[in-house]
Short mmCIF file of C-alpha atoms in Angstrom, two decimals:
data_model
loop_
_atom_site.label_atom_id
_atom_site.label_comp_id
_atom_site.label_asym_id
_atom_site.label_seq_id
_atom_site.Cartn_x
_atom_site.Cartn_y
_atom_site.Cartn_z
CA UNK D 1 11.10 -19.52 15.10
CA UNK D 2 13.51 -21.80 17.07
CA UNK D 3 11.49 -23.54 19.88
CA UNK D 4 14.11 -24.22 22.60
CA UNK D 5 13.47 -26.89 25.33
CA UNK D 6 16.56 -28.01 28.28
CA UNK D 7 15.29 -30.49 30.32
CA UNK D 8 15.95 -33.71 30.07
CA UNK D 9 15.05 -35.35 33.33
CA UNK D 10 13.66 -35.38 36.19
CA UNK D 11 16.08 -34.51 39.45
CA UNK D 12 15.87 -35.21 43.24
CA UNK D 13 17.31 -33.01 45.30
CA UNK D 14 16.80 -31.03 48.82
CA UNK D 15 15.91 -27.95 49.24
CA UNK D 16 15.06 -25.17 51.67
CA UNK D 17 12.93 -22.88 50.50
CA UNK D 18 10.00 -20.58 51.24
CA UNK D 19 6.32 -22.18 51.70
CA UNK D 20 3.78 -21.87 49.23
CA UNK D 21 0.59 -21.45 52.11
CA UNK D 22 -1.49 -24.31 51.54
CA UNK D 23 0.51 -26.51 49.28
CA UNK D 24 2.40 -28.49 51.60
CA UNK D 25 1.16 -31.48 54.66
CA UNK D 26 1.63 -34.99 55.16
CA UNK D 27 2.38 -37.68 52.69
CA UNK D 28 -0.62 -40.53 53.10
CA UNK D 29 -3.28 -37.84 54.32
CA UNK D 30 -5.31 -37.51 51.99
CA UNK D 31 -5.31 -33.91 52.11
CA UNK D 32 -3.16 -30.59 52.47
CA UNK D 33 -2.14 -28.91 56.00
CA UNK D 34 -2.73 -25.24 55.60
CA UNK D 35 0.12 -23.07 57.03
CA UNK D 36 0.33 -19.79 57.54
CA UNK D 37 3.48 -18.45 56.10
CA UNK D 38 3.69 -15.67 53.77
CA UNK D 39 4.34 -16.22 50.74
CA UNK D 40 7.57 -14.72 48.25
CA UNK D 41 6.15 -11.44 46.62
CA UNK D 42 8.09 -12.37 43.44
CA UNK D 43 5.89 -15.43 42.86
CA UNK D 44 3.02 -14.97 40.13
CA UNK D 45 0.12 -16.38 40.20
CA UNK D 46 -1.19 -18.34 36.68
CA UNK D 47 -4.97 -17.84 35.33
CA UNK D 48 -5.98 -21.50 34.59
CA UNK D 49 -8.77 -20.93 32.13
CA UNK D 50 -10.62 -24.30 33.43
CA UNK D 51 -11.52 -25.45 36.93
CA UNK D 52 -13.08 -28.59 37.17
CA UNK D 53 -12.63 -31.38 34.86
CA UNK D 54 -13.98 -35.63 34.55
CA UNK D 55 -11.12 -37.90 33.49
CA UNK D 56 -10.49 -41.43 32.78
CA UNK D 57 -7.52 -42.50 34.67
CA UNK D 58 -5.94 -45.52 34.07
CA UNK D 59 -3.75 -47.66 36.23
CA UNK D 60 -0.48 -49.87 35.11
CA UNK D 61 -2.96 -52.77 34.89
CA UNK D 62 -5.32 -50.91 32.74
CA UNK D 63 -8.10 -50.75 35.12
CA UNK D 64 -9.93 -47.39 33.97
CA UNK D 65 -11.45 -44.96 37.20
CA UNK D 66 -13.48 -42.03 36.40
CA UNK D 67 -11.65 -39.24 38.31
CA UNK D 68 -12.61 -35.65 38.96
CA UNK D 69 -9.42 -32.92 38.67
CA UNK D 70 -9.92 -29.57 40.12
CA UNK D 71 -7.16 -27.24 39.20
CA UNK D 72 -6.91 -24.93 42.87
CA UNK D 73 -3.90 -22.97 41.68
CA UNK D 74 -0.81 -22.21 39.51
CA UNK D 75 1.84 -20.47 40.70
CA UNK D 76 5.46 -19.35 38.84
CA UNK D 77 7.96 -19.56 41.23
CA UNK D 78 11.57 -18.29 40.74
CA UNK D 79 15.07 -19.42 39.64
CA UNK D 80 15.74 -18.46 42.80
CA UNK D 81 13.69 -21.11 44.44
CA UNK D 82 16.33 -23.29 42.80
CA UNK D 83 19.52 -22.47 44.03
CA UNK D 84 19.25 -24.17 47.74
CA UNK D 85 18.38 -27.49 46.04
CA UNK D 86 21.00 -29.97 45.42
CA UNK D 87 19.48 -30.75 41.82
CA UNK D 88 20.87 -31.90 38.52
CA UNK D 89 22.36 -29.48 36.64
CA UNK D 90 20.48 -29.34 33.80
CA UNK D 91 18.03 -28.08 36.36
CA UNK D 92 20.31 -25.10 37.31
CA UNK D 93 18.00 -21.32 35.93
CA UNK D 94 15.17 -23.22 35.47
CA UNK D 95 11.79 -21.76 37.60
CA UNK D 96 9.73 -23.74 39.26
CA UNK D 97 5.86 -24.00 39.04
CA UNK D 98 4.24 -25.21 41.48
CA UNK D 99 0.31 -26.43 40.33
CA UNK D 100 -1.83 -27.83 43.14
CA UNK D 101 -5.27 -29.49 42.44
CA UNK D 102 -7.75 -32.00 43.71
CA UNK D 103 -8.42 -35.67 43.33
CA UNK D 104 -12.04 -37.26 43.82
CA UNK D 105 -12.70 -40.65 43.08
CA UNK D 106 -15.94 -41.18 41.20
CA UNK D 107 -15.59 -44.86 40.21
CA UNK D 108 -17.37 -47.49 42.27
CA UNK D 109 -13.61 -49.13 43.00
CA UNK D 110 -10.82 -48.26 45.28
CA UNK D 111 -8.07 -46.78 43.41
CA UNK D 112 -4.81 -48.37 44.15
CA UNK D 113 -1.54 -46.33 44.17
CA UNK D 114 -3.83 -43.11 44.55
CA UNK D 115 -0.54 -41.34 43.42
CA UNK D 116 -0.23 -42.37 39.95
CA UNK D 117 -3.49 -40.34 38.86
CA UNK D 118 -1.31 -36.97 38.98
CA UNK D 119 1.52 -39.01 36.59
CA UNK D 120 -0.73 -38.68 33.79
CA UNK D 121 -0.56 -34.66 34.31
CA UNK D 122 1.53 -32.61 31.53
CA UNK D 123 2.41 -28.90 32.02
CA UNK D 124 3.21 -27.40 28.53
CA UNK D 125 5.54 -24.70 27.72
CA UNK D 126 4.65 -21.51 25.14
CA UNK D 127 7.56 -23.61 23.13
CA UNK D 128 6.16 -26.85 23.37
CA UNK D 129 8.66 -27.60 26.13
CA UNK D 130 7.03 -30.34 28.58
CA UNK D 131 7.63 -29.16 32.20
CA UNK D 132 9.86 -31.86 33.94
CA UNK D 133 8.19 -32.99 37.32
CA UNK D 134 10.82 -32.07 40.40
CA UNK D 135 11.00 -33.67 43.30
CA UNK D 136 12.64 -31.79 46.49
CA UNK D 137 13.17 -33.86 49.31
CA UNK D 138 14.72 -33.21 53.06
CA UNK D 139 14.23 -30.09 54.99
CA UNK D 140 11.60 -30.34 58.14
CA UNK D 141 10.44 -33.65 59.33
CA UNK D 142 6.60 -31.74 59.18
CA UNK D 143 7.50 -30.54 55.87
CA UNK D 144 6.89 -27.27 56.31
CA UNK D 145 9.89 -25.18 54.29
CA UNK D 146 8.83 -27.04 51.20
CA UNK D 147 6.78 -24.88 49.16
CA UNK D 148 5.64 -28.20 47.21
CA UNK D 149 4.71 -31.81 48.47
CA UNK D 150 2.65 -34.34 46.95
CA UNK D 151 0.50 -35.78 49.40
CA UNK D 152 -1.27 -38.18 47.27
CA UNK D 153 -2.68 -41.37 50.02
CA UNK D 154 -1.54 -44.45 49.12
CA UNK D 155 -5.12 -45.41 48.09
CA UNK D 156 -8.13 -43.56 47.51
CA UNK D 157 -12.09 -45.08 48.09
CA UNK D 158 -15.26 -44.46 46.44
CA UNK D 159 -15.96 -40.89 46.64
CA UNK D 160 -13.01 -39.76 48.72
CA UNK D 161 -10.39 -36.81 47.57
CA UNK D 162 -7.63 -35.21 48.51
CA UNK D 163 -5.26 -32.28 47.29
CA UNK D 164 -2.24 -32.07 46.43
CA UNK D 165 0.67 -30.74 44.84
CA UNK D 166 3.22 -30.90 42.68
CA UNK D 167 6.48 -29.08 41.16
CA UNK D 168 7.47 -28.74 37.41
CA UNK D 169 10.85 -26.83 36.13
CA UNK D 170 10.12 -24.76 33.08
CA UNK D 171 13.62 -23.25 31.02
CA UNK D 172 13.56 -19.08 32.09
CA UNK D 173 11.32 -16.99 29.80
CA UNK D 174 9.13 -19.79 28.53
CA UNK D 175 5.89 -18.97 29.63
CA UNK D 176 2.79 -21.90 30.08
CA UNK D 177 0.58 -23.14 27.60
CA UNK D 178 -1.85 -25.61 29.14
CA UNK D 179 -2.20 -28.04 31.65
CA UNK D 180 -3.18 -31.78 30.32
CA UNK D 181 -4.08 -34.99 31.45
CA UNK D 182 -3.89 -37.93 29.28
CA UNK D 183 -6.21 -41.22 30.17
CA UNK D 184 -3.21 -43.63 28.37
CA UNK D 185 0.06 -41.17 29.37
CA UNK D 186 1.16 -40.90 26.36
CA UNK D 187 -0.17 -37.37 25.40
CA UNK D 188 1.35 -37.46 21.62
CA UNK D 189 0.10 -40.41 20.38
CA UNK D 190 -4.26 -39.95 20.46
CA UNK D 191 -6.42 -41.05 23.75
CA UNK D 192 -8.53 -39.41 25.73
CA UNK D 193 -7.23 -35.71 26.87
CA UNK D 194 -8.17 -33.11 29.13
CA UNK D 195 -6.91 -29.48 29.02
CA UNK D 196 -6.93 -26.49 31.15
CA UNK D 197 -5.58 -23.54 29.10
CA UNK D 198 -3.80 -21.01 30.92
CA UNK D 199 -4.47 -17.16 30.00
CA UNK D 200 -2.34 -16.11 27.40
CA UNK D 201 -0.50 -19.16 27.15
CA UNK D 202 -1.49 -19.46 23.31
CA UNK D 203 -1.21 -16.07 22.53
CA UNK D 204 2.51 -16.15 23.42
CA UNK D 205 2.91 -19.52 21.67
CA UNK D 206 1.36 -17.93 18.89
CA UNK D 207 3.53 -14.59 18.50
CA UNK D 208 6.76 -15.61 17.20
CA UNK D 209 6.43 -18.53 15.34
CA UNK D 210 7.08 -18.49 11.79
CA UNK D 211 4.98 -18.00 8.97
CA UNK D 212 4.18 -20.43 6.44
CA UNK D 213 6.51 -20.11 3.70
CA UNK D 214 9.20 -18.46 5.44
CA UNK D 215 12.63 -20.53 5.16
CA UNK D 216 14.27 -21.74 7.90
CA UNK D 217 17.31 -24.03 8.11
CA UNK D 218 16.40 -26.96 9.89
CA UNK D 219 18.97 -29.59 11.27
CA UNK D 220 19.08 -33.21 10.00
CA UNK D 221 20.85 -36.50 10.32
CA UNK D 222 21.86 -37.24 7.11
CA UNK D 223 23.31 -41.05 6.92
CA UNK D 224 26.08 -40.55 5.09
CA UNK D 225 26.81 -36.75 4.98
CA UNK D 226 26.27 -36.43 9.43
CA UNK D 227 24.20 -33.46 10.59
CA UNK D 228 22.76 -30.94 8.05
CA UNK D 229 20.85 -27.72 7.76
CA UNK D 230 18.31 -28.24 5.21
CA UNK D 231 16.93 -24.73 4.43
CA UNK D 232 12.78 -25.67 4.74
CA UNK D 233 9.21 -24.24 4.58
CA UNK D 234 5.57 -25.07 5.25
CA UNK D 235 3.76 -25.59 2.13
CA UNK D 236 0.47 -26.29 3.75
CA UNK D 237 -1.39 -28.07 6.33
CA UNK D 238 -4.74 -29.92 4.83
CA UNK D 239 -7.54 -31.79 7.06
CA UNK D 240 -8.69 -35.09 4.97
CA UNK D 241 -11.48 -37.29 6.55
CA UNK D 242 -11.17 -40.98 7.89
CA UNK D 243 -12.30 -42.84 4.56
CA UNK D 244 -9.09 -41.32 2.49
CA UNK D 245 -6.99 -43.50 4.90
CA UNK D 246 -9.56 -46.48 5.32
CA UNK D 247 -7.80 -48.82 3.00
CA UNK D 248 -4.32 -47.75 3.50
CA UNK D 249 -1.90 -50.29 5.53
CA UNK D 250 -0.99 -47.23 7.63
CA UNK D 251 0.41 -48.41 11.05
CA UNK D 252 -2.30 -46.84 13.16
CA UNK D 253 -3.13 -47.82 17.02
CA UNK D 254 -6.47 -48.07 17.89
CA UNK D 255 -6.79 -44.11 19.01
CA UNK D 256 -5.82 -42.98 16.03
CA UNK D 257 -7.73 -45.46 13.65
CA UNK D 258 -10.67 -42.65 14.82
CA UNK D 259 -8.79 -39.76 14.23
CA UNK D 260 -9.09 -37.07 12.07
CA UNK D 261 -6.26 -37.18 9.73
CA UNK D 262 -3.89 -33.94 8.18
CA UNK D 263 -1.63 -33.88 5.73
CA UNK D 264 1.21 -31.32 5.79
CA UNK D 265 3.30 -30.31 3.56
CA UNK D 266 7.27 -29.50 3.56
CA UNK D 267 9.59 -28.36 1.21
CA UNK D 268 13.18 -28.85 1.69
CA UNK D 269 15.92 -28.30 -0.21
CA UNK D 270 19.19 -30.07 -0.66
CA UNK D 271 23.10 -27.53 0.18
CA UNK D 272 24.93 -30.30 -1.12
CA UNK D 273 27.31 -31.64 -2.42
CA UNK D 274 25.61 -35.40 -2.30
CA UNK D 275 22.39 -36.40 -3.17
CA UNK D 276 19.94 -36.11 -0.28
CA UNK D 277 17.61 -38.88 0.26
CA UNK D 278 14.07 -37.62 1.30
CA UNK D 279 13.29 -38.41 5.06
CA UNK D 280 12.69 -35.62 6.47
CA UNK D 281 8.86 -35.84 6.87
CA UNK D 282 9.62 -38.42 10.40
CA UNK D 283 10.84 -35.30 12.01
CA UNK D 284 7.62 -33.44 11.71
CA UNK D 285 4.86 -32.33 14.02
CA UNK D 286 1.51 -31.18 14.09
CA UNK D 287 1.63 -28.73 17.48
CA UNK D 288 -1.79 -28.53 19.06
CA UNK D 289 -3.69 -25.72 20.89
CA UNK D 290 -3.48 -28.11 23.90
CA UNK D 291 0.33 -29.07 24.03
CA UNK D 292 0.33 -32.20 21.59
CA UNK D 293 3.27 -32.82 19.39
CA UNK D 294 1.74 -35.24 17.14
CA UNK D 295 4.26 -37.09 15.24
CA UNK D 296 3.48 -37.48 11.22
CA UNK D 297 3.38 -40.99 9.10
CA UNK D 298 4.45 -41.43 5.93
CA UNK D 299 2.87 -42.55 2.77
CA UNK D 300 4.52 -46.13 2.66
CA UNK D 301 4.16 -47.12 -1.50
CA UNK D 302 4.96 -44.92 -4.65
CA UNK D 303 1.38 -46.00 -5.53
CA UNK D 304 -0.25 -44.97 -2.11
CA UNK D 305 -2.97 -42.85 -3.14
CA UNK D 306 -4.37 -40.23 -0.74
CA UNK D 307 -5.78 -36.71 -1.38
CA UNK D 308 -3.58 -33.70 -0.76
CA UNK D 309 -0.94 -36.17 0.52
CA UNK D 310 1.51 -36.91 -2.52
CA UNK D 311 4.13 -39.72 -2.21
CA UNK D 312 6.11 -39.56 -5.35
CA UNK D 313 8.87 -38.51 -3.51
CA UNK D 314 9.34 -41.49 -1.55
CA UNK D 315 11.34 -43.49 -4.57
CA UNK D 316 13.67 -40.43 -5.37
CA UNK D 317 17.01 -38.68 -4.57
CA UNK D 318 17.17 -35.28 -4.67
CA UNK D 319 20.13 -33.66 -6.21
CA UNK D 320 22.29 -30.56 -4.67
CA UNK D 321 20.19 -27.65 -5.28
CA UNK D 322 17.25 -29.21 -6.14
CA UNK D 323 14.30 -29.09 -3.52
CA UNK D 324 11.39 -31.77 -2.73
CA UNK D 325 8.00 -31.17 -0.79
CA UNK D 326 7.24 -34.19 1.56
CA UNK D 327 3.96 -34.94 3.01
CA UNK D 328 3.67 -36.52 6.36
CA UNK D 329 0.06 -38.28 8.25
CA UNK D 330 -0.82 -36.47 11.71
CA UNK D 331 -3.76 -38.19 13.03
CA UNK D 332 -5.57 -35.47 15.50
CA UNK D 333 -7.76 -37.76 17.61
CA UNK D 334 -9.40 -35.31 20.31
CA UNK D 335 -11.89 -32.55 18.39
CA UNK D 336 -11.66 -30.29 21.14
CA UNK D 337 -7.90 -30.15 20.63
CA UNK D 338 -7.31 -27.96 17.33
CA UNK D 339 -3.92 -27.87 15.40
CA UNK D 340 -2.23 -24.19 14.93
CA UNK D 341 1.44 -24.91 13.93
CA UNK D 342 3.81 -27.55 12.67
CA UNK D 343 7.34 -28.09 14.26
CA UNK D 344 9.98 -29.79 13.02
CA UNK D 345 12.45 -32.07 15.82
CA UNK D 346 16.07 -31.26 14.80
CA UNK D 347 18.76 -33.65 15.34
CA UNK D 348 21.75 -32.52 17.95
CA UNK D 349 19.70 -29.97 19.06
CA UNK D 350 17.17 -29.39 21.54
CA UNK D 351 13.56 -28.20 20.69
CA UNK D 352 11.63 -27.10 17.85
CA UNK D 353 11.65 -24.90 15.13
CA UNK D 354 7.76 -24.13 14.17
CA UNK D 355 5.63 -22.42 11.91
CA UNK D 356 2.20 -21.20 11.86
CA UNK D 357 -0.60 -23.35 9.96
CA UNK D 358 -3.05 -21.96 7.99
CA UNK D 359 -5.48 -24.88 7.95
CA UNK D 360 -7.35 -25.49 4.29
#
């Protein structure tokens, strides 16, 4: 299956559009100004599977707050809600969702730029799309034909909260997998996560991806011949344990040094007419029930030794016709968060194309 994704950043804009009752009020309040204005019929409300959730959020000087996230809402807007906006193409038939949730602080410090805890927030797409955050400015001094506003306070004390809300542009027919929060912001690469699944989000994921074994032509940057489609297909996806990489001088941070690691396996094979050298396995990813993309490592020696993670191929050429099965490192660091699928990044193109893992 071919995972698309469109967005590329975020865009701000102005818009005037219908209010979402009770996601809208005053920046620096600390809280949301109910209004009572009916809401769009067309707008569909989201089942997120968890409420209330403790996080670790960390600041840009890497003071850590314990922070309590309660999800109030999810709501699927329309492409519709889109067209009054003055926003960047790219944005142009994308639907809004609009997710609003609470903040409490349950540190013993004040936390400084009280705004920055909902940065760490990820929505995730059935394709493994990440939701880019929209900002809509103008309209109403009082703000009140914006259907979204985040009125995170500029600081929030010891025990205080406040709700808020914010916008994120999904491509049209891509449903929602999760929400997540990640305690370092940088979801793919290990740390401390929290996820609120949304109903039926990983069913749909599920459905149309690929099975393993099935070939699919996959896009790569070859040096020296440009852009090729490689036809390719999951071999396997294997979880090791920590002590099969414990000696290895695998360039690990300090999340994923207590990780769980898995080893999957690719086969691709070469159209022609050069040799093909055998990099493919840096374009791979482990795709997580939660939203991760985790990206793989590579054996780095001929003589690296690991388990159900070959590296002979590592020294060889492959020639037209011939195939080669690469193995690539994905260290899962979160047990809660299991793997389902592997994707593989194409080059001029965006997305994924994914299969379903059968884990051994």
């Amino acid at each position: 299956m071919r995972l698309s994704s469109y967005i590329r950043k975020a865009a701000m804009g102005t818009a005037v559009i219908s209010l979402l009752a009770g996601c809208a009020g005053g920046q620096g309040t600390g809280g949301v100004a109910e209004r009572a204005v009916e809401r769009p019929a067309y707008w569909t409300d989201l089942p997120v599977l968890t409420g209330t959730q403790d996080v670790i959020h960390t600041d840009t000087q890497d003071r850590s707050y314990e922070v309590r996230i309660t999800v109030k809402s999810l709501i699927r807007g329309s492409e519709g809600d889109m067209r009054g906006a003055r926003v960047d193409k790219e944005l142009k038939g994308t639907v809004p969702h609009y997710l609003t949730f609470e903040v409490t602080n349950l540190s013993r410090k004040t936390i400084p730029s009280a705004y920055m805890v909902s940065s760490k927030f990820t929505l995730n797409g059935t394709d493994w799309t990440r939701g880019e955050q929209v900002w809509i400015s103008g309209g109403k001094p009082d703000g009140s034909d914006r259907p979204c506003e985040d009125t995170a306070p500029k600081t929030l004390a010891p025990g205080d909260s406040y709700t808020t809300c914010l916008t994120y542009a999904l491509p049209e027919g891509i449903g929602v997998l999760s929400l997540t929060h990640n305690a370092d912001g940088y979801l793919d690469e290990g740390g401390a996560m929290a996820a609120w699944p949304v109903e039926g989000g990983l069913e749909a994921a599920n459905s149309g991806l690929a099975k393993p074994g099935d070939v699919i032509p996959v896009q790569w940057n070859d040096v020296e011949d440009g852009t090729l489609d490689l036809p390719a297909a999951l071999v396997s996806v294997r979880r090791g344990k920590a002590a099969d990489l414990a000696r290895l001088d695998l360039d690990l941070n300090e999340n994923e040094r207590r990780g769980v690691p898995y080893y999957v396996l690719v086969t691709y094979t070469n159209p022609g007419p050069n040799d093909l050298y055998p990099g493919q396995a840096d374009d791979v990813r482990l795709l997580t029930e939660g939203g991760r993309r985790i990206p793989g490592k590579a054996p780095f020696g001929l003589h690296t030794k690991i388990p159900d993670c070959p590296s002979d191929w590592l020294t060889q050429l492959v020639a037209p016709g011939d195939s080669v099965t690469e193995c690539s490192v994905h260290l899962v660091t979160d047990d809660g968060d299991k793997p389902f699928a592997v994707g593989f990044a194409e080059a001029d193109r965006p997305g994924l194309v994914a299969w379903r893992a059968h884990l051994r």
